[in-house]
Structure formats: structure tokens, C-alpha cells
GROMACS .gro file of N, CA and C in nm:
model
  225
    1MET      N    1  -0.329   0.310  -1.652
    1MET     CA    2  -0.399   0.430  -1.609
    1MET      C    3  -0.313   0.504  -1.508
    2GLN      N    4  -0.292   0.630  -1.529
    2GLN     CA    5  -0.213   0.711  -1.438
    2GLN      C    6  -0.303   0.768  -1.329
    3ALA      N    7  -0.256   0.760  -1.207
    3ALA     CA    8  -0.334   0.807  -1.092
    3ALA      C    9  -0.335   0.959  -1.088
    4THR      N   10  -0.452   1.015  -1.060
    4THR     CA   11  -0.458   1.159  -1.035
    4THR      C   12  -0.405   1.182  -0.894
    5ASP      N   13  -0.366   1.305  -0.865
    5ASP     CA   14  -0.317   1.336  -0.730
    5ASP      C   15  -0.422   1.304  -0.624
    6GLU      N   16  -0.548   1.334  -0.656
    6GLU     CA   17  -0.656   1.308  -0.561
    6GLU      C   18  -0.673   1.158  -0.538
    7HIS      N   19  -0.670   1.080  -0.645
    7HIS     CA   20  -0.686   0.934  -0.633
    7HIS      C   21  -0.567   0.874  -0.557
    8LEU      N   22  -0.448   0.924  -0.583
    8LEU     CA   23  -0.329   0.877  -0.512
    8LEU      C   24  -0.339   0.909  -0.364
    9THR      N   25  -0.383   1.029  -0.331
    9THR     CA   26  -0.400   1.068  -0.192
    9THR      C   27  -0.505   0.982  -0.123
   10GLU      N   28  -0.614   0.952  -0.192
   10GLU     CA   29  -0.717   0.863  -0.137
   10GLU      C   30  -0.660   0.724  -0.109
   11THR      N   31  -0.573   0.677  -0.197
   11THR     CA   32  -0.511   0.545  -0.180
   11THR      C   33  -0.416   0.546  -0.062
   12VAL      N   34  -0.334   0.649  -0.052
   12VAL     CA   35  -0.244   0.664   0.064
   12VAL      C   36  -0.325   0.665   0.193
   13ASP      N   37  -0.431   0.741   0.196
   13ASP     CA   38  -0.515   0.751   0.316
   13ASP      C   39  -0.578   0.616   0.351
   14ALA      N   40  -0.623   0.542   0.250
   14ALA     CA   41  -0.685   0.411   0.274
   14ALA      C   42  -0.583   0.312   0.329
   15ILE      N   43  -0.461   0.315   0.278
   15ILE     CA   44  -0.357   0.227   0.330
   15ILE      C   45  -0.328   0.262   0.476
   16MET      N   46  -0.319   0.389   0.507
   16MET     CA   47  -0.292   0.430   0.645
   16MET      C   48  -0.407   0.394   0.738
   17ARG      N   49  -0.530   0.406   0.692
   17ARG     CA   50  -0.645   0.365   0.774
   17ARG      C   51  -0.638   0.216   0.804
   18TYR      N   52  -0.602   0.137   0.702
   18TYR     CA   53  -0.590  -0.007   0.722
   18TYR      C   54  -0.482  -0.036   0.825
   19LEU      N   55  -0.368   0.029   0.813
   19LEU     CA   56  -0.259   0.006   0.907
   19LEU      C   57  -0.293   0.054   1.048
   20ASP      N   58  -0.373   0.159   1.059
   20ASP     CA   59  -0.418   0.203   1.191
   20ASP      C   60  -0.505   0.096   1.257
   21SER      N   61  -0.587   0.029   1.176
   21SER     CA   62  -0.676  -0.075   1.228
   21SER      C   63  -0.606  -0.210   1.244
   22HIS      N   64  -0.498  -0.231   1.168
   22HIS     CA   65  -0.425  -0.359   1.168
   22HIS      C   66  -0.274  -0.329   1.179
   23PRO      N   67  -0.227  -0.286   1.295
   23PRO     CA   68  -0.089  -0.238   1.307
   23PRO      C   69   0.018  -0.343   1.277
   24ASP      N   70  -0.015  -0.470   1.285
   24ASP     CA   71   0.083  -0.575   1.257
   24ASP      C   72   0.073  -0.629   1.115
   25ALA      N   73  -0.007  -0.567   1.031
   25ALA     CA   74  -0.027  -0.615   0.894
   25ALA      C   75   0.099  -0.599   0.811
   26ALA      N   76   0.119  -0.694   0.721
   26ALA     CA   77   0.228  -0.689   0.623
   26ALA      C   78   0.179  -0.763   0.500
   27ASP      N   79   0.203  -0.707   0.383
   27ASP     CA   80   0.157  -0.772   0.260
   27ASP      C   81   0.234  -0.718   0.141
   28THR      N   82   0.218  -0.789   0.029
   28THR     CA   83   0.276  -0.747  -0.098
   28THR      C   84   0.191  -0.636  -0.160
   29GLU      N   85   0.242  -0.576  -0.264
   29GLU     CA   86   0.164  -0.475  -0.337
   29GLU      C   87   0.031  -0.533  -0.384
   30GLU      N   88   0.037  -0.654  -0.437
   30GLU     CA   89  -0.084  -0.719  -0.488
   30GLU      C   90  -0.183  -0.748  -0.376
   31GLY      N   91  -0.132  -0.796  -0.262
   31GLY     CA   92  -0.219  -0.823  -0.148
   31GLY      C   93  -0.282  -0.697  -0.093
   32ILE      N   94  -0.205  -0.590  -0.090
   32ILE     CA   95  -0.258  -0.462  -0.043
   32ILE      C   96  -0.370  -0.416  -0.134
   33ALA      N   97  -0.348  -0.425  -0.265
   33ALA     CA   98  -0.451  -0.383  -0.361
   33ALA      C   99  -0.577  -0.467  -0.346
   34LYS      N  100  -0.560  -0.596  -0.320
   34LYS     CA  101  -0.676  -0.686  -0.313
   34LYS      C  102  -0.746  -0.685  -0.178
   35TRP      N  103  -0.671  -0.680  -0.069
   35TRP     CA  104  -0.729  -0.703   0.063
   35TRP      C  105  -0.739  -0.579   0.150
   36TRP      N  106  -0.649  -0.485   0.136
   36TRP     CA  107  -0.647  -0.370   0.227
   36TRP      C  108  -0.738  -0.257   0.183
   37LEU      N  109  -0.763  -0.244   0.054
   37LEU     CA  110  -0.832  -0.126   0.002
   37LEU      C  111  -0.977  -0.156  -0.029
   38PRO      N  112  -1.065  -0.061  -0.003
   38PRO     CA  113  -1.207  -0.082  -0.034
   38PRO      C  114  -1.228  -0.096  -0.185
   39ASN      N  115  -1.317  -0.188  -0.223
   39ASN     CA  116  -1.346  -0.210  -0.365
   39ASN      C  117  -1.393  -0.082  -0.434
   40ALA      N  118  -1.464   0.000  -0.362
   40ALA     CA  119  -1.518   0.123  -0.421
   40ALA      C  120  -1.407   0.218  -0.465
   41LEU      N  121  -1.287   0.202  -0.410
   41LEU     CA  122  -1.175   0.290  -0.447
   41LEU      C  123  -1.124   0.257  -0.587
   42SER      N  124  -1.140   0.133  -0.630
   42SER     CA  125  -1.102   0.091  -0.765
   42SER      C  126  -0.958   0.132  -0.799
   43VAL      N  127  -0.863   0.068  -0.732
   43VAL     CA  128  -0.723   0.105  -0.744
   43VAL      C  129  -0.648   0.000  -0.824
   44ASP      N  130  -0.565   0.045  -0.918
   44ASP     CA  131  -0.480  -0.048  -0.992
   44ASP      C  132  -0.345  -0.061  -0.922
   45ILE      N  133  -0.267  -0.160  -0.961
   45ILE     CA  134  -0.140  -0.189  -0.894
   45ILE      C  135  -0.042  -0.073  -0.906
   46CYS      N  136  -0.045   0.000  -1.014
   46CYS     CA  137   0.046   0.115  -1.030
   46CYS      C  138   0.018   0.223  -0.926
   47THR      N  139  -0.108   0.246  -0.896
   47THR     CA  140  -0.145   0.345  -0.795
   47THR      C  141  -0.100   0.298  -0.658
   48VAL      N  142  -0.116   0.168  -0.630
   48VAL     CA  143  -0.069   0.113  -0.502
   48VAL      C  144   0.081   0.131  -0.490
   49GLN      N  145   0.155   0.104  -0.597
   49GLN     CA  146   0.300   0.121  -0.595
   49GLN      C  147   0.338   0.267  -0.566
   50LEU      N  148   0.272   0.359  -0.632
   50LEU     CA  149   0.299   0.502  -0.609
   50LEU      C  150   0.268   0.541  -0.465
   51ALA      N  151   0.157   0.493  -0.413
   51ALA     CA  152   0.118   0.524  -0.276
   51ALA      C  153   0.219   0.467  -0.177
   52LEU      N  154   0.262   0.343  -0.198
   52LEU     CA  155   0.359   0.282  -0.108
   52LEU      C  156   0.494   0.353  -0.117
   53ASN      N  157   0.534   0.394  -0.236
   53ASN     CA  158   0.658   0.471  -0.250
   53ASN      C  159   0.651   0.601  -0.171
   54ARG      N  160   0.538   0.669  -0.180
   54ARG     CA  161   0.520   0.795  -0.106
   54ARG      C  162   0.528   0.769   0.045
   55LEU      N  163   0.457   0.665   0.091
   55LEU     CA  164   0.457   0.634   0.233
   55LEU      C  165   0.595   0.590   0.282
   56GLU      N  166   0.668   0.519   0.198
   56GLU     CA  167   0.802   0.476   0.235
   56GLU      C  168   0.896   0.597   0.246
   57ARG      N  169   0.887   0.689   0.151
   57ARG     CA  170   0.969   0.811   0.156
   57ARG      C  171   0.941   0.892   0.283
   58GLN      N  172   0.816   0.888   0.328
   58GLN     CA  173   0.777   0.962   0.449
   58GLN      C  174   0.809   0.884   0.576
   59GLY      N  175   0.858   0.762   0.562
   59GLY     CA  176   0.892   0.680   0.678
   59GLY      C  177   0.772   0.617   0.747
   60LEU      N  178   0.658   0.612   0.678
   60LEU     CA  179   0.536   0.559   0.737
   60LEU      C  180   0.516   0.410   0.711
   61VAL      N  181   0.579   0.357   0.608
   61VAL     CA  182   0.580   0.212   0.584
   61VAL      C  183   0.724   0.171   0.553
   62HIS      N  184   0.748   0.043   0.573
   62HIS     CA  185   0.881  -0.012   0.547
   62HIS      C  186   0.869  -0.130   0.452
   63ARG      N  187   0.967  -0.143   0.367
   63ARG     CA  188   0.973  -0.251   0.268
   63ARG      C  189   1.077  -0.352   0.318
   64ARG      N  190   1.041  -0.481   0.309
   64ARG     CA  191   1.138  -0.586   0.341
   64ARG      C  192   1.114  -0.704   0.249
   65ILE      N  193   1.213  -0.787   0.238
   65ILE     CA  194   1.205  -0.907   0.155
   65ILE      C  195   1.190  -1.026   0.250
   66ASN      N  196   1.087  -1.109   0.228
   66ASN     CA  197   1.070  -1.226   0.313
   66ASN      C  198   1.152  -1.343   0.260
   67THR      N  199   1.144  -1.455   0.326
   67THR     CA  200   1.226  -1.572   0.289
   67THR      C  201   1.189  -1.627   0.151
   68ASP      N  202   1.068  -1.599   0.105
   68ASP     CA  203   1.025  -1.642  -0.030
   68ASP      C  204   1.061  -1.540  -0.137
   69GLN      N  205   1.136  -1.438  -0.098
   69GLN     CA  206   1.180  -1.330  -0.188
   69GLN      C  207   1.066  -1.241  -0.237
   70HIS      N  208   0.959  -1.228  -0.158
   70HIS     CA  209   0.851  -1.135  -0.187
   70HIS      C  210   0.876  -1.005  -0.111
   71GLU      N  211   0.848  -0.892  -0.175
   71GLU     CA  212   0.855  -0.764  -0.107
   71GLU      C  213   0.729  -0.746  -0.024
   72LEU      N  214   0.748  -0.721   0.105
   72LEU     CA  215   0.636  -0.697   0.196
   72LEU      C  216   0.644  -0.554   0.246
   73PHE      N  217   0.528  -0.496   0.268
   73PHE     CA  218   0.518  -0.362   0.321
   73PHE      C  219   0.443  -0.368   0.454
   74SER      N  220   0.494  -0.293   0.551
   74SER     CA  221   0.434  -0.291   0.684
   74SER      C  222   0.472  -0.160   0.752
   75ARG      N  223   0.423  -0.144   0.872
   75ARG     CA  224   0.459  -0.027   0.952
   75ARG      C  225   0.600  -0.038   1.001
   0.00000   0.00000   0.00000
């Protein structure tokens, strides 16, 4: 399913709200989709990836690889 611009913006906003409330949070794309976002938003992993890419381009989140070789996203 391809995200609409509105749905993508809602996802970006939800991620930023989570990070505002949990400034030290870091998680994988899958963890963000499962734990950070409200169930009512009904977001698939592709939309989370698009949202994280947008936030990374804007310098609002950073991507790093942990010792287990998982990509983590955080502030």
C-alpha cells in the first residue's frame, strides 16, 4: 500500500510526538511501527520507512547500526 501525502505527514508527526515525549528513544523501523505509533494510525512498514527517510533528510532523526547490526533511529 502506498502512503498518501496526508497519511505520511500524520506518521511523521506521530514519530516526532513520540520523540518529544521520549527524547532518548531509539528503535528499528519495525519497533517504531509497533511501539511508537498509535494503533488507530494503521501504518505499514513502508510508510514508516518513508517517514523516517523524510525525518533523516531534515536532520530530525539519525540512523545508526548497533552491535547486532540492526538499524536504529533516534534523535
